[in-house]
Coordinates of C-alpha atoms in Angstrom, one line a residue:
M16 CA 0.0 0.0 0.0
S17 CA 1.5 3.4 -1.0
D18 CA 2.0 6.3 1.4
K19 CA -0.7 8.2 -0.4
N20 CA -3.2 5.5 0.1
N21 CA -2.2 5.1 3.7
K22 CA -2.9 8.7 4.4
K23 CA -6.2 8.5 2.7
N24 CA -7.4 5.5 4.6
K25 CA -5.9 6.3 8.1
P26 CA -8.4 6.1 10.9
S27 CA -10.3 9.3 11.8
R28 CA -12.2 8.2 14.9
L29 CA -10.2 10.4 17.3
R30 CA -11.4 13.8 18.4
W31 CA -8.4 15.9 19.3
Q32 CA -9.3 19.4 20.5
K33 CA -7.2 22.5 20.4
S34 CA -7.9 22.9 24.1
S35 CA -5.7 19.9 24.8
T36 CA -3.0 22.2 26.1
Q37 CA -5.2 23.7 28.9
N38 CA -3.5 23.7 32.2
I39 CA -5.5 22.6 35.2
G40 CA -3.8 24.4 38.0
K41 CA -0.9 22.1 38.4
S42 CA 2.8 23.0 37.9
K43 CA 2.9 21.0 34.8
G44 CA 3.3 23.3 31.8
S45 CA 2.4 26.4 33.9
N46 CA 5.6 28.3 32.9
K47 CA 5.6 27.1 29.3
I48 CA 7.2 29.1 26.5
Q49 CA 6.7 27.7 23.0
V50 CA 10.0 26.7 21.5
S51 CA 11.0 26.4 17.9
Q52 CA 13.8 24.3 16.4
N53 CA 15.7 27.6 15.6
D54 CA 16.1 28.1 19.4
F55 CA 18.5 25.1 19.5
K56 CA 22.0 25.7 18.3
G57 CA 23.7 22.4 18.4
G58 CA 24.1 19.8 21.2
L59 CA 21.9 17.0 22.5
H60 CA 18.6 18.1 23.9
I61 CA 16.7 16.0 26.4
I62 CA 13.0 16.9 27.0
P63 CA 10.7 15.0 29.3
L64 CA 7.0 15.3 28.2
G65 CA 5.7 13.2 31.1
G66 CA 6.8 11.0 33.9
N67 CA 9.0 13.6 35.7
E68 CA 6.3 15.0 38.1
E69 CA 4.0 12.0 38.4
V70 CA 3.9 8.2 38.2
G71 CA 2.9 7.4 34.6
R72 CA 2.7 9.3 31.4
N73 CA 6.3 8.4 30.7
M74 CA 7.7 10.0 27.5
T75 CA 11.0 11.7 26.7
L76 CA 12.2 13.4 23.5
F77 CA 15.8 13.5 22.4
E78 CA 16.8 16.0 19.7
Y79 CA 20.1 16.1 17.9
G80 CA 21.1 17.7 14.6
G81 CA 17.5 18.2 13.5
D82 CA 16.5 14.6 14.3
I83 CA 14.0 13.6 17.0
L84 CA 13.9 10.3 18.9
I85 CA 11.1 9.4 21.3
L86 CA 11.4 7.0 24.3
D87 CA 8.1 5.6 25.6
M88 CA 4.5 6.8 25.1
G89 CA 2.8 6.1 28.4
M90 CA -0.5 7.0 30.0
Q91 CA -1.3 8.1 33.5
F92 CA -4.4 7.1 35.5
P93 CA -6.6 10.1 36.6
E94 CA -6.1 11.8 39.9
E95 CA -8.9 12.3 42.5
D96 CA -9.7 15.8 41.2
M97 CA -10.4 14.5 37.7
P98 CA -13.9 13.0 37.8
G99 CA -15.0 11.2 34.6
I100 CA -11.5 11.2 33.1
D101 CA -10.4 7.9 31.7
Y102 CA -6.7 8.6 31.6
I103 CA -4.1 11.2 30.8
I104 CA -1.5 11.2 28.0
P105 CA 1.6 13.3 27.1
N106 CA 1.1 16.6 25.3
V107 CA 2.8 16.4 21.9
S108 CA 1.8 19.9 20.6
Y109 CA 5.6 20.7 20.4
L110 CA 5.9 18.1 17.7
K111 CA 3.3 19.5 15.5
G112 CA 4.9 20.4 12.2
K113 CA 8.0 18.3 13.2
E114 CA 6.6 14.9 12.5
H115 CA 9.0 14.4 9.5
K116 CA 11.9 14.8 11.9
I117 CA 10.9 11.9 14.1
R118 CA 13.3 9.0 13.3
G119 CA 11.7 6.5 15.7
V120 CA 9.8 5.7 18.9
V121 CA 11.7 3.3 21.2
L122 CA 9.5 1.4 23.8
S123 CA 11.3 0.1 26.8
H124 CA 8.6 -2.4 27.8
G125 CA 4.9 -3.2 27.7
H126 CA 3.4 -1.6 30.8
L127 CA 0.6 0.9 30.2
D128 CA 2.6 3.8 31.8
H129 CA 5.1 3.3 28.9
I130 CA 2.9 2.2 26.0
G131 CA -0.7 3.2 27.0
A132 CA -0.8 6.4 24.9
A133 CA 0.7 4.8 21.8
P134 CA -2.6 4.2 20.0
I135 CA -3.4 7.9 20.1
L136 CA 0.0 9.5 19.8
L137 CA 1.2 7.3 16.9
H138 CA -1.9 8.3 15.0
N139 CA -1.4 12.0 15.7
L140 CA 2.3 11.8 14.7
G141 CA 1.7 10.1 11.4
Y142 CA 2.7 6.5 12.6
P143 CA 6.5 6.8 12.9
L144 CA 8.7 3.7 13.2
V145 CA 8.3 1.9 16.5
V146 CA 11.2 -0.1 18.0
G147 CA 10.8 -2.7 20.8
R148 CA 11.0 -6.4 21.8
D149 CA 8.5 -8.9 20.6
M150 CA 6.2 -8.8 23.6
T151 CA 6.1 -5.0 23.7
I152 CA 5.3 -4.7 20.0
A153 CA 2.6 -7.4 20.3
M154 CA 1.0 -5.6 23.2
V155 CA 1.1 -2.2 21.4
K156 CA -0.6 -3.8 18.4
K157 CA -3.3 -5.3 20.7
K158 CA -3.9 -1.9 22.4
M159 CA -4.2 -0.2 19.0
E160 CA -6.9 -2.8 17.9
D161 CA -8.7 -2.4 21.2
F162 CA -8.7 1.4 20.7
Q163 CA -9.7 1.4 17.1
K164 CA -10.2 -1.7 15.0
G165 CA -8.0 -1.9 12.0
S166 CA -5.5 0.7 13.2
S167 CA -2.7 -1.8 13.8
Q168 CA -2.2 -2.2 10.0
Y169 CA -0.5 1.2 10.1
L170 CA 2.0 0.2 12.7
K171 CA 5.5 0.3 11.4
A172 CA 7.6 -1.8 13.7
K173 CA 11.2 -3.0 14.1
R174 CA 11.4 -5.9 16.5
I175 CA 14.6 -6.2 18.5
K176 CA 15.4 -9.9 18.6
S177 CA 18.5 -9.6 20.8
V178 CA 20.0 -6.9 23.1
A179 CA 23.1 -7.3 21.1
E180 CA 21.4 -5.5 18.1
K181 CA 22.4 -2.0 17.2
I182 CA 20.3 0.3 15.0
T183 CA 20.7 3.7 13.5
L184 CA 17.8 6.1 13.6
G185 CA 18.8 9.3 11.9
K186 CA 21.8 10.8 13.8
F187 CA 21.1 8.5 16.8
E188 CA 22.9 5.2 17.4
V189 CA 20.7 3.0 19.6
E190 CA 21.7 0.0 21.5
F191 CA 20.1 -2.1 24.3
F192 CA 20.9 -4.0 27.5
D193 CA 19.1 -6.5 29.7
V194 CA 17.2 -5.3 32.8
E195 CA 15.2 -7.0 35.5
H196 CA 11.5 -5.9 35.6
S197 CA 8.1 -7.5 36.2
I198 CA 7.2 -7.9 32.6
M199 CA 8.8 -10.0 29.8
D200 CA 11.0 -8.3 27.2
A201 CA 11.8 -5.2 29.2
V202 CA 15.1 -3.6 27.9
G203 CA 17.4 -0.8 28.8
V204 CA 18.1 1.7 26.1
I205 CA 21.4 3.3 25.1
I206 CA 21.3 6.4 22.8
K207 CA 24.6 7.5 21.4
T208 CA 25.3 11.0 19.9
P209 CA 28.7 12.8 19.5
D210 CA 27.7 15.1 22.4
G211 CA 26.6 12.4 24.9
T212 CA 25.6 8.8 25.5
V213 CA 22.2 8.4 27.2
I214 CA 21.7 5.3 29.4
H215 CA 18.1 4.6 30.3
P216 CA 17.1 1.3 31.9
G217 CA 13.3 2.1 31.7
D218 CA 11.8 0.5 34.7
W219 CA 14.2 -1.8 36.6
T220 CA 15.2 -3.6 39.7
M221 CA 18.2 -5.6 41.0
E222 CA 17.1 -9.1 41.8
K223 CA 19.6 -10.6 44.3
N224 CA 18.4 -14.2 44.1
P225 CA 16.6 -14.8 40.8
V226 CA 15.0 -18.3 40.2
D227 CA 17.0 -18.6 36.9
G228 CA 20.3 -17.9 38.8
K229 CA 21.2 -15.0 36.4
I230 CA 22.2 -12.0 38.4
L231 CA 22.4 -8.8 36.3
T232 CA 25.1 -6.2 36.8
Y233 CA 25.7 -3.0 34.8
N234 CA 29.5 -2.5 35.0
H235 CA 29.8 -2.9 31.3
L236 CA 27.9 0.3 30.8
A237 CA 30.8 2.2 32.3
K238 CA 32.8 1.5 29.2
L239 CA 30.4 3.5 26.9
P240 CA 31.6 6.8 25.5
S241 CA 31.6 9.9 27.7
P242 CA 29.9 11.9 28.7
R243 CA 27.5 9.3 30.0
I244 CA 24.1 10.6 31.0
L245 CA 22.2 8.2 33.3
M246 CA 18.5 8.6 33.3
L247 CA 17.3 6.4 36.1
E248 CA 13.7 5.5 37.0
S249 CA 13.6 6.5 40.7
L250 CA 10.3 5.2 42.2
G251 CA 12.4 3.2 44.6
A252 CA 14.3 6.1 46.0
I253 CA 12.1 6.0 49.2
A254 CA 12.1 2.2 49.4
S255 CA 14.7 0.5 51.6
D256 CA 16.4 -2.7 50.6
F257 CA 16.2 -4.0 54.2
G258 CA 14.1 -7.2 54.5
R259 CA 13.2 -7.2 50.8
V260 CA 12.1 -10.7 49.7
S261 CA 13.8 -12.5 46.9
E262 CA 12.1 -14.0 43.9
E263 CA 13.0 -17.5 45.1
E264 CA 11.4 -16.9 48.5
M265 CA 8.2 -15.4 47.0
Y266 CA 7.7 -18.5 44.8
R267 CA 8.4 -20.8 47.7
N268 CA 5.6 -19.1 49.7
L269 CA 3.2 -19.2 46.7
K270 CA 3.8 -22.9 46.2
K271 CA 3.3 -23.7 49.9
L272 CA -0.1 -21.8 49.9
I273 CA -1.3 -23.5 46.7
Y274 CA -0.2 -27.0 47.9
E275 CA -1.8 -26.8 51.3
A276 CA -5.1 -25.1 50.3
K277 CA -8.2 -26.9 51.4
G278 CA -10.5 -25.1 49.0
K279 CA -9.9 -23.3 45.8
V280 CA -7.2 -20.8 45.4
V281 CA -7.8 -17.3 44.0
I282 CA -4.7 -15.3 43.1
G283 CA -5.2 -11.6 42.3
T284 CA -2.3 -10.1 40.4
F285 CA -1.4 -7.8 37.5
S286 CA -2.2 -9.0 34.0
S287 CA 1.4 -8.2 33.0
Q288 CA 2.9 -10.7 35.5
I289 CA 3.3 -13.2 32.7
K290 CA 6.4 -14.9 34.1
R291 CA 4.7 -15.4 37.5
I292 CA 1.5 -16.7 35.9
G293 CA 3.6 -19.1 33.8
Y294 CA 5.4 -20.3 36.9
I295 CA 2.1 -21.0 38.7
L296 CA 0.9 -22.9 35.6
E297 CA 4.0 -25.1 35.7
Y298 CA 3.7 -25.8 39.4
A299 CA 0.0 -26.6 39.1
E300 CA 0.7 -29.1 36.4
K301 CA 3.3 -30.8 38.6
I302 CA 0.8 -31.3 41.5
G303 CA -2.2 -32.1 39.3
K304 CA -4.3 -28.9 39.8
K305 CA -6.2 -27.0 37.2
V306 CA -5.8 -23.2 36.5
A307 CA -8.4 -20.8 35.2
L308 CA -7.5 -17.3 34.0
D309 CA -10.0 -14.6 34.4
G310 CA -10.0 -11.0 33.3
Y311 CA -9.8 -9.7 29.7
S312 CA -6.3 -8.2 29.9
M313 CA -4.9 -11.2 31.6
K314 CA -6.3 -13.7 29.0
M315 CA -5.1 -11.5 26.1
N316 CA -1.6 -11.1 27.6
M317 CA -1.3 -14.8 28.2
E318 CA -2.5 -15.5 24.6
I319 CA 0.2 -13.2 23.3
A320 CA 2.8 -14.9 25.5
K321 CA 1.8 -18.3 24.2
Q322 CA 1.9 -17.2 20.6
L323 CA 5.4 -15.9 21.1
G324 CA 6.4 -19.2 22.9
Y325 CA 7.2 -17.5 26.2
V326 CA 4.6 -19.6 28.0
K327 CA 3.7 -23.3 27.3
A328 CA 0.2 -24.1 26.1
H329 CA -0.6 -26.3 29.2
K330 CA -3.6 -27.7 27.4
D331 CA -4.2 -30.2 30.2
T332 CA -3.9 -27.7 33.0
L333 CA -5.5 -24.5 31.7
I334 CA -9.3 -24.6 31.8
S335 CA -12.0 -21.9 31.3
V336 CA -13.5 -20.4 34.3
A337 CA -16.9 -21.8 33.2
E338 CA -15.4 -25.3 33.8
I339 CA -14.3 -25.0 37.4
H340 CA -17.4 -26.7 38.7
K341 CA -16.3 -29.9 37.0
Y342 CA -13.4 -30.4 39.4
P343 CA -13.0 -30.7 43.2
E344 CA -12.5 -27.3 44.7
N345 CA -9.1 -28.1 46.2
R346 CA -7.8 -28.8 42.7
I347 CA -8.8 -25.4 41.3
I348 CA -6.5 -22.3 41.0
I349 CA -8.0 -19.1 39.6
V350 CA -5.6 -16.3 38.6
C351 CA -7.4 -13.1 38.0
T352 CA -7.3 -9.3 37.7
G353 CA -8.8 -6.8 40.1
A354 CA -6.2 -6.7 43.0
Q355 CA -6.3 -2.9 42.8
G356 CA -10.0 -2.9 43.6
E357 CA -11.2 -1.8 40.1
G358 CA -14.9 -1.7 40.0
N359 CA -15.6 -4.0 37.1
A360 CA -12.6 -6.3 37.5
V361 CA -12.9 -9.9 38.5
L362 CA -12.1 -9.7 42.2
S363 CA -14.7 -6.9 42.8
R364 CA -17.4 -9.0 41.0
I365 CA -16.5 -12.0 43.1
I366 CA -16.8 -10.1 46.3
T367 CA -20.2 -8.6 45.3
D368 CA -21.5 -12.0 44.3
N369 CA -21.9 -10.8 40.7
H370 CA -19.5 -13.3 39.2
K371 CA -21.3 -16.0 37.1
Y372 CA -19.0 -18.9 38.0
I373 CA -16.9 -18.0 41.1
K374 CA -18.3 -17.9 44.6
I375 CA -15.9 -17.4 47.6
K376 CA -16.3 -19.8 50.5
K377 CA -14.8 -19.8 54.0
N378 CA -12.2 -22.4 53.4
D379 CA -10.9 -20.9 50.1
T380 CA -7.6 -19.1 49.9
V381 CA -7.4 -15.7 48.4
I382 CA -3.9 -14.3 47.6
F383 CA -3.0 -10.7 46.7
S384 CA 0.2 -11.2 44.7
S385 CA 0.6 -7.5 43.8
S386 CA 1.7 -4.2 45.2
I387 CA -0.5 -1.3 45.9
I388 CA -0.5 1.4 43.2
P389 CA -0.2 4.8 44.9
G390 CA -3.7 6.3 45.3
N391 CA -5.5 2.9 45.5
E392 CA -4.8 2.4 49.2
R393 CA -8.4 3.0 50.5
T394 CA -10.0 1.0 47.6
I395 CA -7.8 -2.0 48.3
Q396 CA -8.4 -1.8 52.0
R397 CA -12.2 -2.0 51.4
L398 CA -11.6 -4.9 49.0
K399 CA -9.6 -6.8 51.7
D400 CA -12.3 -6.0 54.4
S401 CA -15.0 -7.5 52.1
L402 CA -12.9 -10.6 51.4
Y403 CA -12.2 -11.1 55.1
R404 CA -15.9 -11.3 55.7
K405 CA -16.3 -14.1 53.2
C406 CA -13.1 -16.0 53.6
D407 CA -10.8 -17.2 56.4
N408 CA -7.6 -17.3 54.4
V409 CA -6.8 -14.0 52.8
I410 CA -3.1 -13.6 52.2
H411 CA -1.3 -10.4 51.3
S412 CA 2.2 -8.9 51.6
D413 CA 1.5 -7.5 55.1
I414 CA 1.4 -11.1 56.5
M415 CA 3.4 -13.1 54.0
D416 CA 5.8 -12.4 51.1
V417 CA 3.7 -13.3 48.1
H418 CA 4.8 -10.4 45.8
I419 CA 8.1 -8.7 44.8
S420 CA 8.3 -5.3 43.2
G421 CA 9.6 -4.8 39.8
H422 CA 11.1 -1.5 40.9
C423 CA 14.5 -0.6 42.4
S424 CA 15.3 0.3 46.0
A425 CA 17.3 3.2 47.4
Q426 CA 20.4 0.9 47.6
D427 CA 19.8 -0.3 44.0
I428 CA 20.0 3.3 42.8
Q429 CA 23.3 3.8 44.6
K430 CA 24.7 0.6 43.2
M431 CA 23.7 1.5 39.6
L432 CA 25.4 4.9 39.9
I433 CA 28.6 3.3 41.1
Q434 CA 28.5 0.5 38.4
V435 CA 27.7 2.9 35.5
S436 CA 29.9 5.8 36.7
P437 CA 28.1 8.4 34.7
Q438 CA 29.2 12.1 34.2
F439 CA 25.6 13.4 34.6
F440 CA 22.6 11.9 36.5
L441 CA 18.9 12.5 35.7
P442 CA 16.5 10.9 38.1
V443 CA 13.2 10.3 36.2
Y444 CA 9.8 8.5 36.0
A445 CA 8.5 9.4 39.5
N446 CA 6.9 12.1 41.6
H447 CA 9.1 15.2 42.2
Y448 CA 9.9 14.3 45.8
M449 CA 11.1 10.9 44.8
L450 CA 13.4 12.5 42.2
K451 CA 14.8 14.8 44.9
E452 CA 15.4 11.8 47.2
A453 CA 17.2 10.0 44.4
E454 CA 19.4 13.2 44.1
K455 CA 20.2 12.9 47.8
L456 CA 21.2 9.2 47.4
A457 CA 23.5 10.1 44.5
I458 CA 25.2 12.8 46.6
K459 CA 25.8 10.3 49.4
T460 CA 27.8 8.2 47.0
G461 CA 30.0 11.2 46.3
F462 CA 28.3 12.2 43.0
P463 CA 28.7 16.0 42.5
K464 CA 25.5 17.9 43.1
E465 CA 26.1 20.2 40.1
K466 CA 26.1 17.2 37.8
I467 CA 22.6 16.1 38.9
F468 CA 19.5 17.5 37.1
V469 CA 16.0 17.1 38.5
L470 CA 13.9 18.1 35.5
D471 CA 10.2 19.0 35.4
N472 CA 8.1 18.0 32.4
G473 CA 8.8 20.4 29.6
N474 CA 12.3 21.3 30.8
I475 CA 15.0 21.2 28.1
L476 CA 18.4 19.9 29.1
E477 CA 21.2 20.7 26.7
V478 CA 24.3 18.6 26.6
K479 CA 27.1 20.1 24.5
K480 CA 30.9 19.8 24.5
G481 CA 31.0 18.0 27.8
R482 CA 28.8 20.5 29.6
A483 CA 25.1 20.3 30.6
E484 CA 22.6 23.0 31.5
V485 CA 18.8 23.4 31.7
L486 CA 17.7 26.1 29.2
L487 CA 15.4 28.9 30.4
K488 CA 12.8 28.1 27.9
K489 CA 10.2 25.4 28.6
I490 CA 7.8 23.6 26.2
D491 CA 4.2 22.8 26.9
A492 CA 3.9 19.5 28.8
S493 CA 0.5 20.1 30.3
Y494 CA -2.1 17.4 30.8
V495 CA -4.1 16.0 27.8
M496 CA -7.1 14.2 29.3
V497 CA -9.0 11.4 27.5
D498 CA -12.7 11.1 28.2
G499 CA -14.4 8.5 26.0
L500 CA -13.7 9.5 22.4
G501 CA -12.7 13.0 23.4
I502 CA -9.0 13.8 23.6
G503 CA -8.1 17.1 25.2
D504 CA -11.6 18.6 25.0
V505 CA -11.9 18.5 28.8
G506 CA -9.9 21.2 30.6
E507 CA -9.9 23.2 33.8
V508 CA -13.5 24.7 33.4
V509 CA -15.1 21.3 32.7
L510 CA -13.3 19.6 35.6
R511 CA -14.3 22.4 37.9
D512 CA -17.9 21.9 37.0
R513 CA -17.7 18.2 37.4
T514 CA -16.0 18.6 40.9
Q515 CA -18.8 21.0 41.9
L516 CA -21.5 18.6 40.8
A517 CA -19.8 15.8 42.7
Q518 CA -19.5 17.8 45.9
D519 CA -22.6 19.9 46.1
G520 CA -25.0 18.6 43.4
I521 CA -27.2 20.6 41.0
L522 CA -30.4 22.6 41.3
V523 CA -32.5 23.2 38.2
I524 CA -35.2 26.0 38.2
V525 CA -37.7 26.0 35.4
T526 CA -40.1 29.0 35.0
M527 CA -42.6 29.9 32.4
I528 CA -43.0 33.6 31.7
D529 CA -45.6 35.6 29.7
G530 CA -43.6 37.3 27.0
E531 CA -45.8 40.4 26.9
S532 CA -46.5 41.0 30.6
G533 CA -43.3 39.6 32.1
Q534 CA -45.4 37.7 34.6
L535 CA -45.1 34.1 35.8
R536 CA -47.4 31.6 34.2
G537 CA -48.0 28.3 35.9
E538 CA -46.0 26.7 38.7
I539 CA -42.2 27.0 39.2
E540 CA -40.5 23.6 38.8
I541 CA -37.5 22.9 41.0
H542 CA -35.4 19.8 40.5
S543 CA -32.5 18.6 42.7
R544 CA -29.9 16.0 42.0
G545 CA -27.2 15.4 44.6
F546 CA -28.1 18.6 46.6
V547 CA -31.2 17.9 48.8
Y548 CA -33.9 15.3 48.8
L549 CA -37.0 17.2 47.7
K550 CA -39.6 15.2 49.6
S551 CA -37.8 15.8 53.0
S552 CA -37.0 19.5 52.2
K553 CA -40.4 20.8 51.2
D554 CA -40.2 24.0 53.4
F555 CA -36.7 24.8 52.1
I556 CA -37.9 24.4 48.5
K557 CA -40.9 26.6 49.2
E558 CA -38.6 29.4 50.4
I559 CA -36.6 29.1 47.2
N560 CA -39.8 29.1 45.2
H561 CA -40.9 32.4 46.8
L562 CA -37.5 33.9 46.3
V563 CA -37.6 33.0 42.6
K564 CA -41.0 34.7 42.2
D565 CA -39.6 37.8 44.0
I566 CA -36.5 38.0 41.8
I567 CA -38.5 37.7 38.6
S568 CA -41.0 40.3 39.6
K569 CA -38.2 42.8 40.3
T570 CA -36.1 42.1 37.2
A571 CA -38.6 41.3 34.5
A572 CA -39.9 44.3 32.5
K573 CA -43.6 44.8 31.9
D574 CA -43.2 44.5 28.2
R575 CA -41.1 42.7 25.6
T576 CA -37.8 44.6 26.4
T577 CA -36.8 42.2 29.2
N578 CA -33.2 41.0 29.1
W579 CA -33.7 37.4 30.1
A580 CA -30.0 36.7 30.3
Y581 CA -29.8 39.3 33.0
V582 CA -32.8 37.7 34.8
K583 CA -31.1 34.3 34.7
D584 CA -27.8 35.8 36.2
N585 CA -29.8 37.3 39.0
L586 CA -31.6 34.0 39.7
R587 CA -28.3 32.2 39.7
D588 CA -26.5 34.7 42.0
K589 CA -29.2 35.4 44.5
I590 CA -30.5 31.9 44.8
G591 CA -26.8 30.8 45.2
E592 CA -26.3 33.3 48.0
F593 CA -29.5 32.2 49.8
I594 CA -28.6 28.5 49.6
F595 CA -25.0 29.1 50.9
K596 CA -26.3 31.1 53.9
R597 CA -28.7 28.3 54.8
T598 CA -26.6 25.2 54.0
E599 CA -23.0 26.4 53.3
R600 CA -23.2 24.4 50.1
R601 CA -22.7 25.6 46.6
P602 CA -24.8 23.5 44.2
M603 CA -24.6 24.3 40.5
I604 CA -27.7 26.3 39.8
L605 CA -29.3 26.1 36.3
P606 CA -32.2 28.5 35.7
F607 CA -34.4 27.9 32.6
I608 CA -36.9 30.6 31.5
V609 CA -39.5 29.5 29.0
E610 CA -41.0 32.6 27.3
M611 CA -44.7 31.9 26.3

């Protein structure tokens, strides 16, 4: 298919609004100055578009000699003050008009905070070349099809078969290295330019006792050309190495629980934990138990892993969840999604007795083999409380080591710095306070403070002739929020309205007015949603009713010259003042005037 035909037939489902660069009162993008390519006069420029002030939305631009390279295209889950928002993606307005300069998009691994925005951003950037390992590319392809059927045909992908591969993308030389993480096919990325060598492990950890016996070190990276710029995911800067469980011990605990279970075993975990799920399948096969996978993302990820040969088919062990009733309960293991308390996920449906096939009994064993994503603490606690009411054997990391993190510890960060011996250090992919803690860790190792750069999203770090500095100018890295099919059409004003509705509700006032006399006709209708219950607030509503009549009689003219917009504003303001004095609440007030 020619490029001309490609352009003609590319999907047009997305609604991308100009308001996508609206700032919502956070620091992100608040000091933005639009930057053009002419502002750059040589050197390597490193620009984070997301991930440097939050957990998620990971995306970094690298510019050199007029060429652009992108690392990761992640999404971020909405914050508490974003009602109705599905997720947030990086702002790529800076790349508008520069699409022809993009030489490639390198994806470090397949977690959503690194690939979740790819279906939208690849579309909007004209489908540049995507580089990644097999599992990562397959997951991107699936995400594209889930988002818009048929869009994956436009994916131009280069699969990295081995970390020994080296590729050239414009003026960038790109290499790879192995990293430990909680998803298959995660890789570290090396980006070489004459002005600097960027070393970026993506998400990583240092496993001290892996089940395969292969302990990774990073001393070989110290041999790369100088200046070496280490960009290090720093979520673990506040996590101590003390007492951290090994992979071997975690699996030993899981096997013990599965073997000794008197009823069925339900394991809640992340759908990306393919290696762990594969291990459970192998152990179940050894002891003669059956495994049912439940949850759309989990089944899809496992199907991809089987197609790639990363997990055996286990035809005699894997059963559908609809078949679990055919076997004794002590021979059943269910591995499912929902350990974060997501409303429609499997565990939540089990707890509320809304699952068609799975019912929890007192002698069952429920295992949370997952960490708590920041912000989900209360939801997960409620999930645990509900499970404890139904089951006597609920196991989680507070009482037994049944999960290990895929992220580094504070000690790991220091070890990585010592092993790589970089000239510049950029802590990335975490909240700002975590990045600052990573800076402190580096200083403790003897790393010079002036060679550490804690960047905000939109900052531009220039590396040239052995020197590095943050430029004064800053590009727009503000939130772009996705709500249904709308991309960027929800900004500060809409979110403020949604928050007000959620907090104080809405009051709708409908009046019919005689157009000639300006007098009320018929009864005033007052409707409340989320403000007060009308049946139990009749006296209060009567007072509002009388006030509406009084306002209209004083503001409506006795002829056709009435400014009804002025009357509505008066109703909104004076009714609002009255309600606040009586209730100290501020519902959204919507007056409707029907002129007869």
